[in-house]
Tab-separated table of C-alpha atoms in Angstrom:
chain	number	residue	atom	x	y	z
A	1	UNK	CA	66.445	-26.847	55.485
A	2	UNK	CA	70.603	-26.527	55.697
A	3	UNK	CA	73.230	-27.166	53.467
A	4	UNK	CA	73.528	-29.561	50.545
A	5	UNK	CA	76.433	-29.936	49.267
A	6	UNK	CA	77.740	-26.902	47.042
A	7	UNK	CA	74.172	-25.522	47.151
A	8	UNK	CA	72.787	-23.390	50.299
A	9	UNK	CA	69.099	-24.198	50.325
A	10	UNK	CA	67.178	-22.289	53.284
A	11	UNK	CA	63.825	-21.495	54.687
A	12	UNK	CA	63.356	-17.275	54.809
A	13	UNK	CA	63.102	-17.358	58.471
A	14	UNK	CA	66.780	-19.102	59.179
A	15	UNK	CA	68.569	-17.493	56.526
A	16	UNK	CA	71.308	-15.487	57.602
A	17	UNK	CA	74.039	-15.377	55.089
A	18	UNK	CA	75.033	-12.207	53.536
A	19	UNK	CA	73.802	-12.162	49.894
A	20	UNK	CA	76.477	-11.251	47.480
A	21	UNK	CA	76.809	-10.230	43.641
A	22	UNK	CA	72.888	-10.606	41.750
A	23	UNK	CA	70.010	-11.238	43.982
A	24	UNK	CA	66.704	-12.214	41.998
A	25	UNK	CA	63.578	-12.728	44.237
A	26	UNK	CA	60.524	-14.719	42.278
A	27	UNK	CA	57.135	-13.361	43.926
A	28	UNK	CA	54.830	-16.351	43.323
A	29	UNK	CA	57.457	-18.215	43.241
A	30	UNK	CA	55.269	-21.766	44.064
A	31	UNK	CA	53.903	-21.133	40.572
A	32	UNK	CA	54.406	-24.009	38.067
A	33	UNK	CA	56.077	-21.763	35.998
A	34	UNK	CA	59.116	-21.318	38.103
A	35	UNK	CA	60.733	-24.302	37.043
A	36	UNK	CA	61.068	-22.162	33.209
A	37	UNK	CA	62.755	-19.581	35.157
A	38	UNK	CA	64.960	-22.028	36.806
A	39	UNK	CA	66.331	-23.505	33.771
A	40	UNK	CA	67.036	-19.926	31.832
A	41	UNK	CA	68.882	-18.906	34.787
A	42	UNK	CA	71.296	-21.616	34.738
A	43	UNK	CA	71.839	-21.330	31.217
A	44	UNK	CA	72.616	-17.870	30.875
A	45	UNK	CA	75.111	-17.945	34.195
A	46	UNK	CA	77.978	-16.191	31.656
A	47	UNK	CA	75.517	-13.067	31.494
A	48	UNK	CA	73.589	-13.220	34.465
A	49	UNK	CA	75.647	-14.926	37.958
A	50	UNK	CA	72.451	-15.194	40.025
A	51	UNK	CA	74.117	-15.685	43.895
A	52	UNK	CA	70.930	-15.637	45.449
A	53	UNK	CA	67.837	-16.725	44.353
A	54	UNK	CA	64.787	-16.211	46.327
A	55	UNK	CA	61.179	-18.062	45.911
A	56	UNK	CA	58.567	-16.018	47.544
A	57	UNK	CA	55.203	-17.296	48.359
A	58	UNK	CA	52.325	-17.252	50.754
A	59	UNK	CA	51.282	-20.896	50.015
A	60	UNK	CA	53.941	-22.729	52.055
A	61	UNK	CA	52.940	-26.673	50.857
A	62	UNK	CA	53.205	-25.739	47.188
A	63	UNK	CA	56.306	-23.283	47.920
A	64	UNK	CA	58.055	-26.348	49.124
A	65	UNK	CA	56.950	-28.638	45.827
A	66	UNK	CA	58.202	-26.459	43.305
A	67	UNK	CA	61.631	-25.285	45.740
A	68	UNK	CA	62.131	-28.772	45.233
A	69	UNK	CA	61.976	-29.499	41.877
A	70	UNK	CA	64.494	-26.183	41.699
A	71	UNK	CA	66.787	-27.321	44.026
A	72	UNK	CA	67.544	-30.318	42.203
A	73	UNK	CA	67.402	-28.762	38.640
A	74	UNK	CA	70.598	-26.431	40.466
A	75	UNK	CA	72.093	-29.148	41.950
A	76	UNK	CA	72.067	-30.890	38.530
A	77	UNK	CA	74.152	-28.291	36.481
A	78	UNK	CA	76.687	-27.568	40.267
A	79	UNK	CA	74.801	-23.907	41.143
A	80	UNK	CA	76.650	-22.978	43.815
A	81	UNK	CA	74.660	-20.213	44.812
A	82	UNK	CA	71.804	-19.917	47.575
A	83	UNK	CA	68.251	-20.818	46.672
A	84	UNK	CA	66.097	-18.858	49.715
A	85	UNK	CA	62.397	-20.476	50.253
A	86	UNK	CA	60.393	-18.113	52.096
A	87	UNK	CA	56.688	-16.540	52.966
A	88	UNK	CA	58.458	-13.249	54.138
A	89	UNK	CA	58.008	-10.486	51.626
A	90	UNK	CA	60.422	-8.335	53.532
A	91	UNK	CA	62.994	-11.147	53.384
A	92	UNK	CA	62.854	-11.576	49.964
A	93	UNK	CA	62.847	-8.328	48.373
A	94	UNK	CA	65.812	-6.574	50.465
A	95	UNK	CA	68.606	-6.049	48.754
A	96	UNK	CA	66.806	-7.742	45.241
A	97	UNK	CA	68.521	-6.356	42.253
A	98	UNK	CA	65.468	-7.972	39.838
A	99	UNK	CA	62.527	-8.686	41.193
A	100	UNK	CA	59.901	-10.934	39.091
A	101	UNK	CA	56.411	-10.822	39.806
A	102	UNK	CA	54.286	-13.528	38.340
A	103	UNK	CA	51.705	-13.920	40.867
A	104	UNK	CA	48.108	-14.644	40.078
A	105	UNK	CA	45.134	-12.509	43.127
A	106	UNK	CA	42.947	-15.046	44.142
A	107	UNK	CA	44.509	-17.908	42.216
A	108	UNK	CA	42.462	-20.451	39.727
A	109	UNK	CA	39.295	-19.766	41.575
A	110	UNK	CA	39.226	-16.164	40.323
A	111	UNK	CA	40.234	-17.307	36.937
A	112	UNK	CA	37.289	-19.508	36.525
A	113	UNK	CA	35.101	-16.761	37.701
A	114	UNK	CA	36.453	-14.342	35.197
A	115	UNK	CA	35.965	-17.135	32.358
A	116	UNK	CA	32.412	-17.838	33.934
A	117	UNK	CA	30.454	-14.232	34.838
A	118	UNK	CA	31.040	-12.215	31.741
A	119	UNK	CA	28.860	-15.367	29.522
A	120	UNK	CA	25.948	-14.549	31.287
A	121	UNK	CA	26.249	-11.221	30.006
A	122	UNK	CA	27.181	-12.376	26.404
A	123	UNK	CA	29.933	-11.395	26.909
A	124	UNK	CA	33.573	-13.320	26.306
A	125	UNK	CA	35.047	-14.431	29.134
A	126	UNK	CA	38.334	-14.747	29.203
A	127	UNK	CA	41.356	-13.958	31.862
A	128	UNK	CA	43.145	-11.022	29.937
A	129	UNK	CA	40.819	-9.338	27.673
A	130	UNK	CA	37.106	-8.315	28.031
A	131	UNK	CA	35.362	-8.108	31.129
A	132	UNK	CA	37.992	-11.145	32.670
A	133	UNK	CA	40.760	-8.971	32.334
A	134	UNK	CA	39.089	-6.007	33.489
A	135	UNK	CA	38.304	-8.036	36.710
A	136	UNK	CA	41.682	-9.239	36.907
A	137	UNK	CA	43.417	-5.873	36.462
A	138	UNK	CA	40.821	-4.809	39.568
A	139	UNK	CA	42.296	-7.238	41.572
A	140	UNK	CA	46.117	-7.164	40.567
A	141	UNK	CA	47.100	-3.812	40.324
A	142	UNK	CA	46.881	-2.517	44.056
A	143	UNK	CA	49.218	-5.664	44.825
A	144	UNK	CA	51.796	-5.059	41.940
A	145	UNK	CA	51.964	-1.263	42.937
A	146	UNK	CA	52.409	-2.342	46.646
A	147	UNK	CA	54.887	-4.680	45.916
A	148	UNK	CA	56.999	-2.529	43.612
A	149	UNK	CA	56.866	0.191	45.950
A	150	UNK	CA	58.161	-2.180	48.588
A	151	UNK	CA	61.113	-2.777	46.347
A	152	UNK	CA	61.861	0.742	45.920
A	153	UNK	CA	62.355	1.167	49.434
A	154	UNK	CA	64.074	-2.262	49.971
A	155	UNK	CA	65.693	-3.575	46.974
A	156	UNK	CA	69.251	-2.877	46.016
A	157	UNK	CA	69.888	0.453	44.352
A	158	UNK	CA	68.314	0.892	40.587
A	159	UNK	CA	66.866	-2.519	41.362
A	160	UNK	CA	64.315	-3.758	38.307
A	161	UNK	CA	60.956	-4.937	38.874
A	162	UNK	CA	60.111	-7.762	35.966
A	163	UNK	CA	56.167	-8.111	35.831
A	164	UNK	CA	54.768	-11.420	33.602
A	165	UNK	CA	51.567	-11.154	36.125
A	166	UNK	CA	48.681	-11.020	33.519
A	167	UNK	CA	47.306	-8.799	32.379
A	168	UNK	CA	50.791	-7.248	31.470
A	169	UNK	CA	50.299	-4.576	29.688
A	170	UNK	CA	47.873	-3.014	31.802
A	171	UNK	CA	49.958	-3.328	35.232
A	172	UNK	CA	53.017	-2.020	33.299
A	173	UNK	CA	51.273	0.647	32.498
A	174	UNK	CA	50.268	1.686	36.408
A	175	UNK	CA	53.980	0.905	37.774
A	176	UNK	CA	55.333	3.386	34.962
A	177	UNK	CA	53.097	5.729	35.505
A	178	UNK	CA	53.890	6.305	39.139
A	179	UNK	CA	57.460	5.762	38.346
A	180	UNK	CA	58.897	2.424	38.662
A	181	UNK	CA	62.082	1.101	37.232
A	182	UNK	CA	59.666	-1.489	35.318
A	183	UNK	CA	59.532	-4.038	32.464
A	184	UNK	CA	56.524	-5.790	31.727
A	185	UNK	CA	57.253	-9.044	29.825
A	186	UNK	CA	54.874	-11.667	27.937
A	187	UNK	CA	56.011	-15.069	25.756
A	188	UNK	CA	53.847	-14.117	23.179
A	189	UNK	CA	56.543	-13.148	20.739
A	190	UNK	CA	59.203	-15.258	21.803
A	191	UNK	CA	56.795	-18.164	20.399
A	192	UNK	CA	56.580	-16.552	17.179
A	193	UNK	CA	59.960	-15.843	16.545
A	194	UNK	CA	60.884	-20.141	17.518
A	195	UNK	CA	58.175	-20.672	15.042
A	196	UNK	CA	59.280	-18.716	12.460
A	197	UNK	CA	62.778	-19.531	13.246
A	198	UNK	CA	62.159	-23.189	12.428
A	199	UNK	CA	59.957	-22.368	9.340
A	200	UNK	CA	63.399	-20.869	7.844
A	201	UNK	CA	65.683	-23.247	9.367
A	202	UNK	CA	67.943	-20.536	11.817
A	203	UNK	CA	68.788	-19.882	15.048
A	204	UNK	CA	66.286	-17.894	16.764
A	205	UNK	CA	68.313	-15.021	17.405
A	206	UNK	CA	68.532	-14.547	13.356
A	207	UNK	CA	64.744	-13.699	13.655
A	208	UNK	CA	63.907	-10.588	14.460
A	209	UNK	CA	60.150	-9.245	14.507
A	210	UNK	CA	58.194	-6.102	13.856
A	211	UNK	CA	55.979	-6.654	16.572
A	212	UNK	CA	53.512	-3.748	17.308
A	213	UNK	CA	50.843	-3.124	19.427
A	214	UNK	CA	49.513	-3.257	23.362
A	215	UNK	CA	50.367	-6.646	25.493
A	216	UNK	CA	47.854	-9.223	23.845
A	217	UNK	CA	46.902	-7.133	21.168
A	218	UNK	CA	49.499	-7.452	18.701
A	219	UNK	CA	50.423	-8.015	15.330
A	220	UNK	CA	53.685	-9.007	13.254
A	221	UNK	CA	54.260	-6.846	10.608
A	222	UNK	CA	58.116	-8.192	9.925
A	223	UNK	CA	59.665	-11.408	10.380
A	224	UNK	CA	62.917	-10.410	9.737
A	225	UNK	CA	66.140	-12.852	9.386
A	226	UNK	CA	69.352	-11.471	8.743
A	227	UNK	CA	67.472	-7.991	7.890
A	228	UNK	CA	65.500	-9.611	5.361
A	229	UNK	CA	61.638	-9.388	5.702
A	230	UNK	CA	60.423	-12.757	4.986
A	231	UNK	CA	57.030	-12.408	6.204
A	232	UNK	CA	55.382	-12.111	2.969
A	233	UNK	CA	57.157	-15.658	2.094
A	234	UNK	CA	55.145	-16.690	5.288
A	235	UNK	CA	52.005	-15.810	3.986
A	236	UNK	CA	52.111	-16.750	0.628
A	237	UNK	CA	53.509	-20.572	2.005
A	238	UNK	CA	52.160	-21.128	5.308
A	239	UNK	CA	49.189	-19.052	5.638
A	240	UNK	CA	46.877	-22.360	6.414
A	241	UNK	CA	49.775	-23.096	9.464
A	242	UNK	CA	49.320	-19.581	10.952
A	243	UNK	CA	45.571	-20.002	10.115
A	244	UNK	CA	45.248	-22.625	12.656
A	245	UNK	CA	47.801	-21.305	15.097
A	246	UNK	CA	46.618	-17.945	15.631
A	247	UNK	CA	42.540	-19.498	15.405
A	248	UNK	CA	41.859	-17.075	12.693
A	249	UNK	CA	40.758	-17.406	9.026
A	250	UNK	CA	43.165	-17.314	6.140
A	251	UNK	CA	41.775	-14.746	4.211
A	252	UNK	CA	42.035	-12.333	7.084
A	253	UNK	CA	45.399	-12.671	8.033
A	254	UNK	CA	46.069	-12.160	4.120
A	255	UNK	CA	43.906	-9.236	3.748
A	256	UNK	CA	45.967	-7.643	6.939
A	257	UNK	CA	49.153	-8.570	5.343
A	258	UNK	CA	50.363	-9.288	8.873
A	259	UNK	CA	50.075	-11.623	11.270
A	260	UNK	CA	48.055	-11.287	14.844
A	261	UNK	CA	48.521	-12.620	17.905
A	262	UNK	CA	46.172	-15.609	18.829
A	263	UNK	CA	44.422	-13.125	21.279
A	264	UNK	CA	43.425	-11.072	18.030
A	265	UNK	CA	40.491	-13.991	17.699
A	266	UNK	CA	38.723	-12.085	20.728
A	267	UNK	CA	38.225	-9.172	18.996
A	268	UNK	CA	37.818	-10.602	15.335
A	269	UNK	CA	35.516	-13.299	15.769
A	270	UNK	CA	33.654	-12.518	19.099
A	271	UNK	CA	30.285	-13.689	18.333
A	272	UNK	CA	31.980	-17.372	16.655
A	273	UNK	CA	34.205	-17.522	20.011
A	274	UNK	CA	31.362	-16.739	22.216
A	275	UNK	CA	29.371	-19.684	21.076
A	276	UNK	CA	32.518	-22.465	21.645
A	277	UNK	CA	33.069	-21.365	25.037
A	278	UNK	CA	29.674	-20.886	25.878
A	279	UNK	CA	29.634	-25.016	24.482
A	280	UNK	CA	32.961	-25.868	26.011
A	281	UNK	CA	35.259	-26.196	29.105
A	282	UNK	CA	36.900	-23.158	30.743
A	283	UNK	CA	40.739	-22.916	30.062
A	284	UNK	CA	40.668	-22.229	34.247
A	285	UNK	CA	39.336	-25.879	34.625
A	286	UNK	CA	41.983	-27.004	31.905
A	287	UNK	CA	44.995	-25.522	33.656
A	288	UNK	CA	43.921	-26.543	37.276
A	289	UNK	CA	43.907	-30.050	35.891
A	290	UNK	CA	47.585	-29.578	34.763
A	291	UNK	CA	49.075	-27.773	37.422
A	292	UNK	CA	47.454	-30.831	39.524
A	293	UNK	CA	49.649	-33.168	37.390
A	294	UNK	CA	52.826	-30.968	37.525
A	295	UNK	CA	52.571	-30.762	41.257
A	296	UNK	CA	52.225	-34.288	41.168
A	297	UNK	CA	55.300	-35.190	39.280
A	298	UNK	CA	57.490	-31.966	40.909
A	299	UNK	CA	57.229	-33.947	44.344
A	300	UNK	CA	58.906	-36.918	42.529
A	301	UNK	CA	62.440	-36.867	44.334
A	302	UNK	CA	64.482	-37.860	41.183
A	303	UNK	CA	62.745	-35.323	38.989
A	304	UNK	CA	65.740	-32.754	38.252
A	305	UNK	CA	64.909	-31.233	34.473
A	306	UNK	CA	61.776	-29.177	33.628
A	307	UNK	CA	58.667	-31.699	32.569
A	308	UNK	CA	57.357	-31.559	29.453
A	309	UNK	CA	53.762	-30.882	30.623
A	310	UNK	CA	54.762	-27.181	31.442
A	311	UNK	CA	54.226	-26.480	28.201
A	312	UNK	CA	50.462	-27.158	28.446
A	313	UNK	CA	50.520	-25.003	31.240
A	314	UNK	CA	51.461	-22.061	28.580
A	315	UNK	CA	54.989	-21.807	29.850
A	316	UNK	CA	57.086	-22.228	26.490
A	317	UNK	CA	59.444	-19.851	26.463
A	318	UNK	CA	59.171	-17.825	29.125
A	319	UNK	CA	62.400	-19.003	30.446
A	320	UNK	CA	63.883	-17.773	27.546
A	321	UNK	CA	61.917	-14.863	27.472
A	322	UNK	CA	62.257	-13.580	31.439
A	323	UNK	CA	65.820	-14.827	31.977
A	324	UNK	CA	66.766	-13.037	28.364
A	325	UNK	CA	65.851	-10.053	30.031
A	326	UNK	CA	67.032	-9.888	32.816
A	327	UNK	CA	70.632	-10.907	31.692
A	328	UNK	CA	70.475	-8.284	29.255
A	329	UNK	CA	70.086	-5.701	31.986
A	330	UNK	CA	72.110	-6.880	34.145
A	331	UNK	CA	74.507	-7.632	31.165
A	332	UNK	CA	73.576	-4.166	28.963
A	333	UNK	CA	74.144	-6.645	25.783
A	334	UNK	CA	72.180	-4.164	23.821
A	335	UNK	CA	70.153	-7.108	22.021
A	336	UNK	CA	66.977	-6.819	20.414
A	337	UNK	CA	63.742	-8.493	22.779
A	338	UNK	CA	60.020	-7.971	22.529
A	339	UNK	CA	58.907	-6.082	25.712
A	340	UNK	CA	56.073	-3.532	27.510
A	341	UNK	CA	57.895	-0.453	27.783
A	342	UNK	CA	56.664	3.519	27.178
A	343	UNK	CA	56.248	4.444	23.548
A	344	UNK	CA	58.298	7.182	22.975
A	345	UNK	CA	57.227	7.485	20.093
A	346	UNK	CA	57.973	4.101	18.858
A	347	UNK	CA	54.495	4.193	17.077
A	348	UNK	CA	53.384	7.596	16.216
A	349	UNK	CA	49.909	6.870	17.076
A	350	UNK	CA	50.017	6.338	20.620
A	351	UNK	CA	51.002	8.929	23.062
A	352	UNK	CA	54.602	8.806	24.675
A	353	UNK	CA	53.713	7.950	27.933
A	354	UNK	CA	51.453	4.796	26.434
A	355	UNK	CA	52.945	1.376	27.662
A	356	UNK	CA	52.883	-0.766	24.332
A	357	UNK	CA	54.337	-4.493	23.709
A	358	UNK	CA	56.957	-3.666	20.815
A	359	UNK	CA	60.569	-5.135	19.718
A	360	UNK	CA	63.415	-2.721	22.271
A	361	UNK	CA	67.163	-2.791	22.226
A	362	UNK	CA	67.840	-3.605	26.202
A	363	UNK	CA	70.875	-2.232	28.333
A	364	UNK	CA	71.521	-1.565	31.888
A	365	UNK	CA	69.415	1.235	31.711
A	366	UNK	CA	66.216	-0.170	30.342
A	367	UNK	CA	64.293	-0.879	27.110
A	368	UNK	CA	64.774	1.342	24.091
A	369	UNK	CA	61.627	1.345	21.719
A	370	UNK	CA	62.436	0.643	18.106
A	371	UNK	CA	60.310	3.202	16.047
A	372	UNK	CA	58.200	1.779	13.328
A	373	UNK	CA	56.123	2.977	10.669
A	374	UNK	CA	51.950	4.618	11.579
A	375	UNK	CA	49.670	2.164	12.944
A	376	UNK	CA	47.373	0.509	9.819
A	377	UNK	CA	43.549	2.374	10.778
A	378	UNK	CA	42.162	-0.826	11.357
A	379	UNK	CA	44.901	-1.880	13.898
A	380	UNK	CA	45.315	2.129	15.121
A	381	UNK	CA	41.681	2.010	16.239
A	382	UNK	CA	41.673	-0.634	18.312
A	383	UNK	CA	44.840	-0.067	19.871
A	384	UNK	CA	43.911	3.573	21.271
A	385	UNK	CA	40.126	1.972	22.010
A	386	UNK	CA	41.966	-0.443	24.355
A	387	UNK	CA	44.138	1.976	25.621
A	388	UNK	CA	41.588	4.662	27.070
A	389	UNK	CA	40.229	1.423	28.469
A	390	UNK	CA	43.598	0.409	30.567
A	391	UNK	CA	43.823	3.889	31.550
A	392	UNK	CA	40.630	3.862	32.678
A	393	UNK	CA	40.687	0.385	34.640
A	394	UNK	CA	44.232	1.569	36.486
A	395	UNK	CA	42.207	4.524	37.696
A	396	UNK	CA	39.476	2.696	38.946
A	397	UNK	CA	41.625	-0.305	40.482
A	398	UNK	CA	43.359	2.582	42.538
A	399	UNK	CA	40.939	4.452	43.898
A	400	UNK	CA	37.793	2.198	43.985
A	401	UNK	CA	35.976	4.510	41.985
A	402	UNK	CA	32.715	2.558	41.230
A	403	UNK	CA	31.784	5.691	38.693
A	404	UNK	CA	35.076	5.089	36.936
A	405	UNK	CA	35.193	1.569	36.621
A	406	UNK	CA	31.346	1.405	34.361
A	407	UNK	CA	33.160	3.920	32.384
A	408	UNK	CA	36.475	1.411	32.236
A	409	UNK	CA	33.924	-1.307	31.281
A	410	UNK	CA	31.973	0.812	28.788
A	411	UNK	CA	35.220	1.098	27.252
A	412	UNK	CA	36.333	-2.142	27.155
A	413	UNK	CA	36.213	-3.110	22.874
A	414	UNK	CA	34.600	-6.674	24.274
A	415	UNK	CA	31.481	-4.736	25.980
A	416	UNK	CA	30.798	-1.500	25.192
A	417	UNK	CA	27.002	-1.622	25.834
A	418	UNK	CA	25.847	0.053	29.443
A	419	UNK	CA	23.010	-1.644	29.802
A	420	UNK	CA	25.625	-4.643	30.097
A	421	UNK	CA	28.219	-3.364	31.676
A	422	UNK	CA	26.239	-1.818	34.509
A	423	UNK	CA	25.241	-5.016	35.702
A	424	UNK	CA	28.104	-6.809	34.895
A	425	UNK	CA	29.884	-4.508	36.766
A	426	UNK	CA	28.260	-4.931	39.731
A	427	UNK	CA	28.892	-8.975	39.442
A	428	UNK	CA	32.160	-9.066	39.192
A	429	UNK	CA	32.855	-6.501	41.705
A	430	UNK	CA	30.721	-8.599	43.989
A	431	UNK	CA	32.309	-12.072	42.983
A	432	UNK	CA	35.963	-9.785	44.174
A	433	UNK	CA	34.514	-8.511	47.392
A	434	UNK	CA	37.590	-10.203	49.691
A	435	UNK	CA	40.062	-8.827	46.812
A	436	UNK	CA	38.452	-5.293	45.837
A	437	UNK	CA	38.582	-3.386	49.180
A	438	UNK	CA	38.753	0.271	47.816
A	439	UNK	CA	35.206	-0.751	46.058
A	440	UNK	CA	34.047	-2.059	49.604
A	441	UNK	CA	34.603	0.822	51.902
A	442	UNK	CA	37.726	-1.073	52.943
């Protein structure tokens, strides 16, 4: 593609240049998300002086839409760094000193089929919880632990491996487990603390939260600003605004006294959420229709800021929330973020070696969980109930294990019953058959 100006743009395969100071390859990076990474990059260039940034994906028409768009957001602010488009794994993760993996196995098809299969069981169907996820995790873990150990072998030294691919928790949980410098990282909690940021009228890094629990299974037990717990202020004043934000009824959030993630509805109101989707469109159907529009307008050649119709897409934030991270490693700030990272011991109810989505103090040598106070029972069961579960699922996503994955399923808070999850099982593995291998002999 050549040169432009002060910015090197280049296709993987003529790319020659030495790469110099931070390398960050993006694996998916054709997702309509990139252009959120884009713009925290640029903005946090005092803390984090990206040189190279690499866009890796198999899907070389889309690749080329969103490169685009990113090319002229850099352009916009003078980058004068190299932005590498490529298809080449190899290309883009040697020398990487962060590598961010926010790819999605199968794409929107599989999505919709995760959404889909599990309501013919009566069960919910959804992408990150409940039989959905379970399928999902099936799919995405032997590629995450492929790719990581790829990096391992051909990334810089101490290189960090950021995961956002869904679900989070889980896949954090196998690359730790087998020893991976990795961070998962969701936008979850960022989105709290910029809403309760602008509920008290302060800069979001005033707010800090107590944040506790597994990726998508949280709860905020603090909102703190300047030190000062003001969540009961929040639930005394606003409770009808978090009501309708998290999908949950007042009186339960009150009788918690904290506040849960919108995911929590899942689990709290199964049967009510069961009936609306059963009634209503798949979010899969919703988000192909906006990633069809944000295509559209990325391929307009004087678009050079991020669109506003990302944040349908369920990006808000996550530039903040990625790019915050990875400056603060590369940085070792030592500032307080919300991240997947081993327990040790941050809550005493979970084992050490648990991967759980609390607030850490990040360095250049990782994420530091912030200890908090026991688990409340109602919150301590589930947690550990959906823990054996992720165990479980990793165990049966790596070995193919048909055996192990009923058990994972069984598991699984959303099903639970065998008499559905033995034949649920054996749709979903069959609706995976080009993505499941291990379960296929393969």
């Amino acid at each position: 593609m050549g040169q432009e100006g002060f910015l090197t743009i280049s296709s993987g395969e003529v790319y020659d240049a030495a790469p110099m100071g931070v390398k960050v390859a993006v694996v998916g990076g054709g997702s309509t998300y990139t252009p959120e990474l884009v713009e925290g990059f640029v903005t946090r260039e005092d803390r984090l002086p990206v040189d190279e940034l690499v866009l890796l994906d198999p899907d070389a028409e889309r690749l080329a839409i969103v490169g685009g768009l990113a090319e002229r957001m850099l352009r916009r602010v003078g980058w004068s760094g190299s932005l590498v488009l490529t298809g080449d794994r190899h290309r883009a993760l040697e020398g990487a000193n962060f590598v961010i993996v926010q790819l999605r196995v199968g794409g929107q098809a599989a999505r919709f089929q995760d959404e889909t299969i599990p309501l013919r069981f009566g069960c919910i169907g959804q992408e990150t919880t409940g039989p959905g996820g379970f399928a999902k995790a099936l799919r995405t873990v032997p590629v995450v632990l492929e790719l990581a150990e790829e990096t391992a072998e051909r990334g810089a030294p101490n290189a960090w491996f950021v995961d956002f691919t869904n679900p989070t928790g889980l896949v954090t949980q196998a690359l730790l487990d087998r020893g991976h410098r990795a961070i998962g990282l969701c936008n979850v909690a960022i989105g709290f603390q910029r809403r309760f940021a602008g509920v008290f009228g302060v800069e979001p890094e005033r707010v800090q939260l107590e944040h506790v629990g597994l990726n998508h299974l949280t709860w905020e037990r603090k909102v703190l600003v300047d030190g000062v717990d003001r969540l009961p202020e929040i639930l005394e004043g606003s409770l009808d605004e978090v009501s309708e934000e998290t999908d949950l009824p007042g009186d339960l959030i009150a009788s918690l006294g904290a506040i849960p993630s919108y995911y929590l509805h899942y689990y709290y109101l199964t049967a009510h959420v069961l009936q609306q989707q059963r009634e209503g469109r798949t979010r899969a159907e919703e988000v192909m229709e906006i990633e069809a529009g944000l295509l559209e307008l990325y391929r307009d050649p004087t678009l050079d800021t991020k669109p506003k119709l990302l944040e349908e897409r369920g990006g808000a934030f996550y530039s903040d929330a990625a790019a915050a991270l990875v400056a603060s490693l590369h940085a070792g700030t030592g500032d307080v973020q919300v991240v997947n990272v081993r327990n040790d011991g941050a809550i005493p109810d979970l084992a050490d070696d648990a991967v759980v989505e609390v607030s850490a103090r990040v360095d250049a040598d990782g994420a530091h969980p912030i200890a908090v106070d026991p688990l409340a029972p109602e919150m301590a069961g589930l947690v550990q109930h959906a823990k054996a579960y992720e165990r479980l699922t990793i165990d049966a996503a790596v070995t193919g294990d048909r055996g192990v994955a009923l058990k994972a399923l069984m598991a699984n808070p959303l099903v639970g019953d065998y008499d559905v999850a033995r034949p649920l099982l054996d749709a979903l593995l069959e609706a995976n058959v080009e993505h499941l291998p291990r379960f296929f002999g393969g």
